[in-house]
Every structure is written in structure tokens, then in C-alpha cells.
GROMACS .gro file of C-alpha atoms in nm:
model
  401
    1MET     CA    1  14.320   9.208   9.321
    2THR     CA    2  14.179   9.461   9.526
    3GLU     CA    3  13.868   9.405   9.771
    4ASP     CA    4  13.621   9.564   9.537
    5ASN     CA    5  13.736   9.344   9.269
    6ASP     CA    6  13.695   9.038   9.497
    7ARG     CA    7  13.343   9.131   9.585
    8TRP     CA    8  13.270   9.176   9.234
    9GLU     CA    9  13.399   8.831   9.140
   10GLU     CA   10  13.185   8.672   9.421
   11LEU     CA   11  12.885   8.890   9.268
   12ALA     CA   12  12.965   8.756   8.919
   13ALA     CA   13  12.973   8.389   9.053
   14TRP     CA   14  12.642   8.434   9.231
   15GLN     CA   15  12.483   8.592   8.909
   16ARG     CA   16  12.582   8.278   8.687
   17GLU     CA   17  12.396   8.059   8.934
   18ILE     CA   18  12.096   8.303   8.914
   19ARG     CA   19  12.101   8.277   8.561
   20ALA     CA   20  12.078   7.897   8.536
   21GLU     CA   21  11.743   7.911   8.701
   22PHE     CA   22  11.565   8.074   8.398
   23PRO     CA   23  11.478   7.780   8.154
   24ILE     CA   24  11.392   8.012   7.864
   25LEU     CA   25  11.724   8.173   7.858
   26ALA     CA   26  11.899   7.803   7.840
   27ALA     CA   27  11.637   7.709   7.549
   28GLU     CA   28  11.782   7.994   7.317
   29PRO     CA   29  12.128   8.063   7.433
   30HIS     CA   30  12.214   8.275   7.126
   31LEU     CA   31  11.959   8.546   7.210
   32ALA     CA   32  11.981   8.822   7.452
   33TYR     CA   33  11.659   8.922   7.624
   34LEU     CA   34  11.696   9.290   7.690
   35ASP     CA   35  11.320   9.372   7.732
   36SER     CA   36  11.256   9.311   8.093
   37ALA     CA   37  11.083   9.644   8.150
   38ALA     CA   38  10.812   9.520   7.912
   39THR     CA   39  10.799   9.189   8.098
   40ALA     CA   40  11.054   8.969   8.309
   41GLN     CA   41  11.148   8.621   8.240
   42LYS     CA   42  11.048   8.350   8.512
   43PRO     CA   43  11.278   8.153   8.733
   44ARG     CA   44  11.202   7.768   8.760
   45ALA     CA   45  11.088   7.840   9.128
   46VAL     CA   46  10.805   8.041   9.010
   47LEU     CA   47  10.693   7.808   8.711
   48ASP     CA   48  10.704   7.522   8.963
   49ALA     CA   49  10.493   7.688   9.218
   50VAL     CA   50  10.233   7.739   8.951
   51THR     CA   51  10.247   7.390   8.839
   52ALA     CA   52  10.215   7.273   9.206
   53TYR     CA   53   9.934   7.506   9.259
   54LEU     CA   54   9.736   7.400   8.958
   55THR     CA   55   9.794   7.025   9.031
   56THR     CA   56   9.716   7.035   9.373
   57SER     CA   57   9.474   7.319   9.500
   58ASN     CA   58   9.327   7.473   9.196
   59ALA     CA   59   8.996   7.610   9.308
   60ASN     CA   60   8.800   7.919   9.339
   61ALA     CA   61   8.872   8.154   9.631
   62ALA     CA   62   8.635   8.258   9.926
   63ARG     CA   63   8.353   8.045   9.765
   64GLY     CA   64   8.395   7.671   9.873
   65THR     CA   65   8.434   7.497  10.209
   66TYR     CA   66   8.618   7.220  10.075
   67PRO     CA   67   9.003   7.181  10.129
   68TRP     CA   68   9.111   7.304   9.779
   69ALA     CA   69   8.920   7.602   9.809
   70ASN     CA   70   9.034   7.677  10.154
   71ARG     CA   71   9.388   7.626  10.043
   72THR     CA   72   9.336   7.872   9.755
   73THR     CA   73   9.175   8.139   9.998
   74ARG     CA   74   9.471   8.096  10.254
   75MET     CA   75   9.722   8.130   9.974
   76ILE     CA   76   9.573   8.458   9.856
   77GLU     CA   77   9.586   8.614  10.192
   78GLU     CA   78   9.941   8.512  10.270
   79VAL     CA   79  10.031   8.666   9.934
   80ARG     CA   80   9.871   8.968  10.043
   81GLU     CA   81  10.079   8.980  10.351
   82ARG     CA   82  10.388   8.872  10.176
   83VAL     CA   83  10.330   9.199   9.946
   84LYS     CA   84  10.339   9.404  10.232
   85SER     CA   85  10.646   9.251  10.397
   86PHE     CA   86  10.838   9.262  10.052
   87LEU     CA   87  10.760   9.655  10.042
   88GLY     CA   88  10.853   9.716  10.375
   89ASP     CA   89  10.524   9.805  10.505
   90PRO     CA   90  10.568   9.975  10.864
   91GLU     CA   91  10.208   9.926  10.948
   92PRO     CA   92  10.040   9.621  10.770
   93ALA     CA   93   9.753   9.614  10.986
   94ARG     CA   94   9.658   9.967  10.869
   95SER     CA   95   9.705   9.864  10.497
   96ARG     CA   96   9.532   9.663  10.215
   97VAL     CA   97   9.644   9.483   9.909
   98HIS     CA   98   9.407   9.438   9.614
   99PHE     CA   99   9.531   9.204   9.325
  100THR     CA  100   9.510   9.346   8.971
  101SER     CA  101   9.616   9.267   8.641
  102GLY     CA  102   9.908   9.492   8.648
  103THR     CA  103   9.991   9.855   8.717
  104SER     CA  104   9.773  10.017   8.437
  105GLU     CA  105   9.448   9.849   8.611
  106GLY     CA  106   9.565   9.930   8.945
  107LEU     CA  107   9.611  10.309   8.867
  108ARG     CA  108   9.257  10.294   8.697
  109THR     CA  109   9.105  10.131   9.002
  110ILE     CA  110   9.242  10.428   9.220
  111ALA     CA  111   9.123  10.673   8.963
  112ARG     CA  112   8.784  10.516   8.912
  113ASP     CA  113   8.700  10.371   9.261
  114TRP     CA  114   8.882  10.613   9.515
  115LEU     CA  115   8.972  10.953   9.382
  116PRO     CA  116   8.646  11.077   9.272
  117GLY     CA  117   8.502  11.029   9.615
  118HIS     CA  118   8.780  11.232   9.769
  119LEU     CA  119   8.792  11.531   9.555
  120ARG     CA  120   8.554  11.862   9.588
  121ASP     CA  121   8.483  12.124   9.353
  122GLY     CA  122   8.778  12.335   9.316
  123ASP     CA  123   9.020  12.084   9.416
  124GLU     CA  124   9.352  12.043   9.250
  125ILE     CA  125   9.580  11.744   9.136
  126VAL     CA  126   9.904  11.698   8.996
  127VAL     CA  127   9.995  11.436   8.729
  128PRO     CA  128  10.290  11.324   8.554
  129PHE     CA  129  10.233  11.407   8.178
  130ALA     CA  130  10.614  11.309   8.083
  131ASP     CA  131  10.575  10.949   8.227
  132HIS     CA  132  10.408  10.649   8.119
  133GLU     CA  133  10.074  10.687   7.967
  134ALA     CA  134   9.925  10.463   8.242
  135ASN     CA  135  10.000  10.731   8.497
  136THR     CA  136   9.835  10.997   8.316
  137SER     CA  137   9.505  10.910   8.126
  138PRO     CA  138   9.316  10.751   8.454
  139TRP     CA  139   9.360  11.087   8.620
  140LEU     CA  140   9.216  11.265   8.333
  141GLU     CA  141   8.924  11.015   8.318
  142ALA     CA  142   8.858  11.074   8.685
  143ARG     CA  143   8.839  11.456   8.601
  144ASP     CA  144   8.595  11.409   8.330
  145LEU     CA  145   8.380  11.179   8.544
  146LEU     CA  146   8.364  11.443   8.810
  147ALA     CA  147   8.291  11.716   8.564
  148ALA     CA  148   7.997  11.521   8.445
  149ARG     CA  149   7.870  11.522   8.800
  150GLY     CA  150   7.915  11.914   8.828
  151VAL     CA  151   8.229  11.878   9.010
  152ARG     CA  152   8.538  12.080   8.851
  153ILE     CA  153   8.875  11.997   8.950
  154THR     CA  154   9.199  12.125   8.793
  155VAL     CA  155   9.490  11.892   8.672
  156HIS     CA  156   9.819  12.033   8.681
  157GLU     CA  157  10.118  11.886   8.476
  158MET     CA  158  10.383  11.769   8.701
  159PRO     CA  159  10.686  12.003   8.605
  160VAL     CA  160  11.011  11.816   8.470
  161GLN     CA  161  11.376  11.949   8.394
  162SER     CA  162  11.444  11.966   8.051
  163GLY     CA  163  11.689  11.694   7.931
  164SER     CA  164  11.672  11.494   8.233
  165GLY     CA  165  11.332  11.402   8.300
  166ASP     CA  166  11.371  11.485   8.678
  167TYR     CA  167  11.069  11.630   8.864
  168ASP     CA  168  11.134  12.008   8.878
  169LEU     CA  169  11.074  12.058   9.264
  170THR     CA  170  11.111  12.453   9.243
  171ALA     CA  171  10.835  12.457   8.997
  172LEU     CA  172  10.633  12.210   9.167
  173ALA     CA  173  10.662  12.406   9.498
  174ALA     CA  174  10.492  12.719   9.281
  175LEU     CA  175  10.206  12.487   9.184
  176LEU     CA  176  10.087  12.363   9.528
  177THR     CA  177   9.816  12.553   9.697
  178PRO     CA  178   9.577  12.456   9.995
  179ARG     CA  179   9.356  12.289   9.741
  180THR     CA  180   9.617  12.025   9.627
  181ARG     CA  181   9.460  11.696   9.730
  182PHE     CA  182   9.652  11.436   9.514
  183LEU     CA  183   9.981  11.391   9.348
  184ALA     CA  184  10.062  11.084   9.086
  185LEU     CA  185  10.435  11.009   9.099
  186THR     CA  186  10.686  10.757   8.928
  187HIS     CA  187  10.947  10.560   9.113
  188VAL     CA  188  11.191  10.456   8.835
  189HIS     CA  189  11.138  10.617   8.491
  190HIS     CA  190  11.047  10.366   8.227
  191VAL     CA  191  11.233  10.557   7.942
  192TYR     CA  192  11.510  10.737   8.136
  193GLY     CA  193  11.567  10.475   8.404
  194ALA     CA  194  11.606  10.729   8.683
  195ASP     CA  195  11.518  10.685   9.027
  196MET     CA  196  11.292  10.995   9.070
  197ASN     CA  197  11.358  11.047   9.444
  198VAL     CA  198  11.010  11.073   9.525
  199HIS     CA  199  11.098  11.111   9.904
  200ARG     CA  200  11.172  11.454   9.815
  201VAL     CA  201  10.809  11.519   9.698
  202ARG     CA  202  10.655  11.423  10.030
  203GLU     CA  203  10.888  11.683  10.216
  204LEU     CA  204  10.748  11.949   9.971
  205ALA     CA  205  10.390  11.844   9.961
  206GLY     CA  206  10.360  11.812  10.350
  207ASP     CA  207  10.150  11.583  10.540
  208ASP     CA  208   9.801  11.613  10.406
  209VAL     CA  209   9.853  11.555  10.028
  210VAL     CA  210   9.771  11.190   9.905
  211LEU     CA  211  10.079  11.050   9.699
  212CYS     CA  212  10.018  10.778   9.445
  213LEU     CA  213  10.349  10.586   9.328
  214ASP     CA  214  10.376  10.384   9.009
  215ALA     CA  215  10.622  10.131   9.108
  216ALA     CA  216  10.619   9.922   8.780
  217GLN     CA  217  10.997   9.963   8.732
  218SER     CA  218  11.132   9.951   9.074
  219VAL     CA  219  10.957   9.644   9.253
  220GLY     CA  220  11.159   9.334   9.174
  221HIS     CA  221  11.469   9.556   9.089
  222LEU     CA  222  11.567   9.711   9.402
  223PRO     CA  223  11.489   9.714   9.782
  224ILE     CA  224  11.162   9.909   9.863
  225SER     CA  225  11.091  10.087  10.185
  226LEU     CA  226  10.729  10.215  10.215
  227ALA     CA  227  10.841  10.368  10.541
  228ALA     CA  228  11.095  10.576  10.352
  229LEU     CA  229  10.894  10.660  10.059
  230ASP     CA  230  10.582  10.768  10.276
  231VAL     CA  231  10.321  10.730   9.999
  232ASP     CA  232   9.949  10.636  10.037
  233PHE     CA  233   9.924  10.393   9.729
  234LEU     CA  234  10.193  10.185   9.560
  235VAL     CA  235  10.097  10.020   9.243
  236PHE     CA  236  10.333   9.753   9.054
  237SER     CA  237  10.309   9.483   8.786
  238GLY     CA  238  10.368   9.140   8.926
  239HIS     CA  239  10.501   9.018   8.569
  240LYS     CA  240  10.774   9.286   8.565
  241ALA     CA  241  10.872   9.123   8.899
  242LEU     CA  242  10.932   8.762   8.754
  243ALA     CA  243  10.557   8.658   8.826
  244LEU     CA  244  10.314   8.547   8.543
  245PRO     CA  245  10.151   8.790   8.276
  246GLY     CA  246   9.837   8.955   8.406
  247THR     CA  247   9.955   9.005   8.768
  248GLY     CA  248   9.992   9.296   8.986
  249ALA     CA  249   9.905   9.465   9.296
  250VAL     CA  250   9.767   9.788   9.457
  251TRP     CA  251   9.907   9.872   9.807
  252SER     CA  252   9.707  10.116   9.995
  253ARG     CA  253   9.708  10.243  10.350
  254GLU     CA  254   9.425  10.396  10.574
  255VAL     CA  255   9.592  10.720  10.677
  256ARG     CA  256   9.479  11.004  10.442
  257GLY     CA  257   9.104  10.936  10.357
  258ALA     CA  258   8.890  10.608  10.353
  259PRO     CA  259   9.045  10.270  10.255
  260LEU     CA  260   9.031  10.191   9.870
  261VAL     CA  261   8.740   9.962   9.815
  262PRO     CA  262   8.723   9.842   9.448
  263GLY     CA  263   8.367   9.896   9.313
  264GLY     CA  264   8.156   9.622   9.166
  265TRP     CA  265   8.130   9.258   9.236
  266ASP     CA  266   8.460   9.089   9.346
  267GLY     CA  267   8.476   8.821   9.101
  268THR     CA  268   8.724   8.514   9.062
  269PRO     CA  269   9.081   8.626   9.099
  270ASN     CA  270   9.388   8.531   8.899
  271THR     CA  271   9.471   8.249   9.144
  272ALA     CA  272   9.765   8.117   8.947
  273GLY     CA  273   9.879   8.464   8.887
  274ILE     CA  274   9.864   8.530   9.246
  275ALA     CA  275  10.042   8.209   9.343
  276SER     CA  276  10.323   8.294   9.094
  277LEU     CA  277  10.348   8.652   9.280
  278GLY     CA  278  10.405   8.508   9.595
  279ALA     CA  279  10.681   8.247   9.466
  280ALA     CA  280  10.833   8.536   9.258
  281LEU     CA  281  10.857   8.787   9.581
  282ALA     CA  282  11.007   8.490   9.781
  283TRP     CA  283  11.262   8.402   9.505
  284LEU     CA  284  11.356   8.776   9.475
  285GLU     CA  285  11.409   8.809   9.869
  286ASN     CA  286  11.617   8.507   9.879
  287ALA     CA  287  11.823   8.641   9.573
  288GLY     CA  288  11.867   8.938   9.763
  289LEU     CA  289  11.742   9.284   9.620
  290ASP     CA  290  12.048   9.476   9.701
  291ARG     CA  291  12.258   9.230   9.497
  292ILE     CA  292  12.018   9.251   9.193
  293GLU     CA  293  12.016   9.625   9.202
  294ARG     CA  294  12.413   9.630   9.230
  295TRP     CA  295  12.429   9.391   8.933
  296THR     CA  296  12.174   9.563   8.696
  297ARG     CA  297  12.309   9.910   8.765
  298GLY     CA  298  12.633   9.769   8.692
  299LEU     CA  299  12.535   9.658   8.337
  300ALA     CA  300  12.346   9.984   8.295
  301GLU     CA  301  12.668  10.171   8.374
  302ARG     CA  302  12.863   9.942   8.147
  303LEU     CA  303  12.619  10.034   7.854
  304THR     CA  304  12.579  10.409   7.916
  305ASP     CA  305  12.971  10.449   7.934
  306GLY     CA  306  13.011  10.254   7.616
  307LEU     CA  307  12.735  10.445   7.437
  308SER     CA  308  12.853  10.784   7.539
  309ALA     CA  309  13.192  10.717   7.371
  310LEU     CA  310  13.006  10.651   7.033
  311PRO     CA  311  12.897  10.993   6.859
  312ALA     CA  312  12.639  10.834   6.661
  313TYR     CA  313  12.414  10.758   6.958
  314GLU     CA  314  12.219  10.991   7.193
  315VAL     CA  315  12.162  10.849   7.545
  316LEU     CA  316  11.834  10.980   7.671
  317GLY     CA  317  11.806  11.098   8.038
  318CYS     CA  318  12.013  11.309   8.283
  319PRO     CA  319  12.358  11.322   8.156
  320LEU     CA  320  12.525  11.311   8.508
  321SER     CA  321  12.367  10.967   8.540
  322LEU     CA  322  12.623  10.853   8.289
  323ALA     CA  323  12.906  10.916   8.541
  324ARG     CA  324  13.042  10.670   8.771
  325GLY     CA  325  12.968  10.692   9.134
  326THR     CA  326  12.702  10.969   9.065
  327ARG     CA  327  12.459  11.034   9.341
  328VAL     CA  328  12.205  11.219   9.116
  329GLN     CA  329  11.951  11.086   8.894
  330GLN     CA  330  12.100  10.743   8.952
  331ARG     CA  331  12.024  10.524   8.648
  332GLN     CA  332  11.874  10.191   8.761
  333SER     CA  333  11.829   9.892   8.491
  334ILE     CA  334  11.698  10.099   8.189
  335VAL     CA  335  11.916  10.271   7.916
  336THR     CA  336  11.733  10.420   7.635
  337PHE     CA  337  11.905  10.578   7.337
  338ARG     CA  338  11.880  10.699   6.964
  339HIS     CA  339  12.095  10.676   6.668
  340ARG     CA  340  12.133  11.000   6.502
  341ASP     CA  341  12.090  10.848   6.160
  342ILE     CA  342  11.898  10.523   6.183
  343GLU     CA  343  11.538  10.523   6.279
  344SER     CA  344  11.484  10.366   6.610
  345VAL     CA  345  11.233  10.102   6.478
  346ASP     CA  346  11.471   9.995   6.204
  347LEU     CA  347  11.746   9.978   6.462
  348GLY     CA  348  11.539   9.746   6.668
  349PHE     CA  349  11.483   9.516   6.381
  350ILE     CA  350  11.884   9.535   6.286
  351LEU     CA  351  11.954   9.440   6.685
  352PHE     CA  352  11.707   9.129   6.675
  353SER     CA  353  11.883   8.998   6.344
  354GLU     CA  354  12.196   9.006   6.554
  355GLY     CA  355  12.049   8.820   6.858
  356PHE     CA  356  11.911   9.133   7.072
  357MET     CA  357  11.559   9.150   7.168
  358VAL     CA  358  11.520   9.542   7.276
  359ARG     CA  359  11.190   9.766   7.285
  360ALA     CA  360  11.204  10.011   6.984
  361ASP     CA  361  10.929  10.241   6.953
  362GLY     CA  362  10.744  10.533   7.122
  363LEU     CA  363  10.754  10.337   7.470
  364CYS     CA  364  10.403  10.434   7.581
  365GLN     CA  365  10.491  10.788   7.677
  366ALA     CA  366  10.212  11.037   7.780
  367SER     CA  367  10.183  11.363   7.579
  368GLY     CA  368  10.477  11.546   7.771
  369GLY     CA  369  10.729  11.282   7.703
  370GLU     CA  370  10.976  11.244   7.414
  371LYS     CA  371  10.832  11.288   7.069
  372ARG     CA  372  11.027  11.066   6.882
  373SER     CA  373  11.067  10.671   6.914
  374SER     CA  374  11.387  10.549   7.071
  375VAL     CA  375  11.553  10.212   7.163
  376ARG     CA  376  11.517  10.067   7.504
  377VAL     CA  377  11.750   9.826   7.664
  378SER     CA  378  11.611   9.722   8.002
  379LEU     CA  379  11.775   9.469   8.216
  380HIS     CA  380  11.740   9.214   8.486
  381VAL     CA  381  11.949   8.994   8.708
  382TYR     CA  382  11.976   8.703   8.447
  383ASN     CA  383  12.168   8.965   8.202
  384THR     CA  384  12.531   8.948   8.174
  385PHE     CA  385  12.823   9.165   8.090
  386GLU     CA  386  12.923   8.968   7.798
  387GLU     CA  387  12.560   9.051   7.623
  388ILE     CA  388  12.635   9.414   7.690
  389ASP     CA  389  12.977   9.396   7.538
  390ARG     CA  390  12.851   9.213   7.247
  391LEU     CA  391  12.542   9.473   7.203
  392LEU     CA  392  12.813   9.753   7.236
  393VAL     CA  393  13.032   9.579   6.935
  394THR     CA  394  12.724   9.567   6.722
  395LEU     CA  395  12.611   9.930   6.788
  396ARG     CA  396  12.995  10.043   6.735
  397GLY     CA  397  12.946   9.885   6.385
  398LEU     CA  398  12.651  10.094   6.297
  399THR     CA  399  12.833  10.418   6.377
  400SER     CA  400  12.837  10.709   6.107
  401SER     CA  401  13.143  10.722   5.899
   0.00000   0.00000   0.00000
């Protein structure tokens, strides 16, 4: 056995232990959950942390002086610092973390409470119309809000390469002007599963342009380094990173422009959700994000390789991401495809009848995205190669004659 095979066997043994930590999977072992891009399942450590919080310290934060309230307030501040550490924040003293219900609310918060105050008449922004709707509509709403105040800004569509979904940097360079103030970006594409290599955009945009990163499909799946990304905002959903539903965060730094201060009264936070987020990030760090990324990319590679051998299926995204060892448009934990004869929604129902839970619809894409529905398989550390092989057998049985 080669050294590589030895290492992979060690990783497989580690994964078996990891999978056993997810109670919902043990409850229905005949089902394969392949929809983690929508929301991830929760390990026992996260569930236990929520129970412990609710049964020992449940109180409102920053409002009382008794021990439960003090413990809750302290817990929230500790999770803020854990988020910064988890994201590889190189200057935590110059950054802030604002908790939200998820990525969508986080992006809207920036668009509503920060962006309008930093744009002047004639300024320009660039928005990814081919990514998730949540990373398009808030910026258009900000444009309309400013227009109602008599401030006219131009919203440019982020150019993408046909077929791959990758950002077209040559075309983007032609869009950028001295009036470009803000770019909205995606870290890992929610349809194509591709790492969008956003560090290249900072090199292109220069030091003065604010970059906002939708990291919904990367946080909790692969190691994050804010020092390497060099963005000003990073937004993610905690529930996609093993925490409870209705949990997320906006990380922002005080470098280009004033700090983010959400408007309105600071009401009661989702204290149980924040407790779950702290536990989830601790669990992910202990499991090892490098191993999680290696495992899920291996699953995605197995599935894309299998689908590419079936003429009845079209795999969406960069064709080079299907090749083993590629360094171009690396596919992470998401594989999206269509059957050439069976409608995607129908295929989703067929797959569930065989024990596979997948997403099958328009995938919340903005106006510049795919026009037809598709089937998305999204993976996490609890998924197995046996599930992928069983899925491929089922899909092979649906190929055209």
C-alpha cells in the first residue's frame, strides 16, 4: 500500500468516528443527507452546548446584573472573539463581529446600515448577478434608497466567464474606475461549488476599494484566512457551519471607512444560537478544517468523475474542476448537475424515493445565473463514499437508452 493510501485510510477511520457524533444520521441510517449547502446537521457537542446553556444560564444579555445574565453577556463576547480567531483575523482589536440570523440578513445589514453612508453621487459598485440572490438584491435596494435621497450611483454587473462561472478578471479590470468604491464577492459558489479565488480581486481593485465577501459556503468547510483574503466584510451563516438555524455573523474591520454600526435598537440576541455557534466553531477546529476540506473534496471528486462518465448528465461549472489534481476553479463540497431528459424537480423526487435528500430547483440564483433548475448535491464531513457510490448507481439507472 502506498503512503498516500495509508494517509487516506487514516482519514477514513477519522471520518467514521466523526460521523458517529451526529445523532440525526444514526436515527435514519437508510437516508443520505446531501443538502448541507442549505443547512448542515449538528454534532452532539453542539446540541449538548445548547442544552447546557438553556438549563444553566438562560437569560438576556447586557440587561441584568445577576449571574445568569452576566454569564450570557460574557458568553456572547467570548463567541465574538472565537469568530475572529476562527476566521484568522490578523488584527482582532480593529474588527467587530455582529450576530445575525444568517448570511442574507448580514448582507442586508451592510447594505442598509453601512453602504449608503459611504457612497456619493456618481460613485460605482460591482455586484455578482450570477451568484446567490442574497448577494445581489441588498445592493440594488441600497441603490434605490440612495436614489430616493437624490444620490445616483451606478451598479455594474460582476463579469463572469461563460460556462465556468468564474469571475472574468480581464473584463472586471475594464469596469473599474476611480469612482469604484465597493465590490460584492462570493467565496465558494453555491451552485458550481468553485472557490472563486477572491484574493485575485484585491490585487486588481487596489487598496482603496471595499470588498464584501459572502462566505456562506466556505466557513465551516475549509480553513479561512482573513489575512490572505484581505476583505473588509465577511458574512456567513452559522447554521451552514453546524450551528443552530437562524444563526450567522458579520465580521467587519475598521480600515476603509467607519465601522459597521447596525441601525435601530439592539434587541434581544439569539442567545441559544450564539451558544451553538461557539460550540460549532470549537468542534470544527478540533476536527480539523484541513481534514474536513480534504474529505469533502474527495467526495465531490468521486461524484464529478462518476457523472462525467454518464452522457445523460451535465455537470455545471468549470469543466477543468472535474480533473483530478486541478489547480483551476477547484471544486469544494458542491456538485450540481442536470439530467438531459428528466426535469430536475422530478429527479429530486426520484432520488428521495431511493433515500437521497438533495436540493432540486432554481437554487436561489440571481438574474445572471442559470436559467434552468438543477440538482445540487452538497456535502459535509458526515457524508461517505458509500453514499456517493450508491447515488451514482441510482443515477446510472436513470440514463438514457
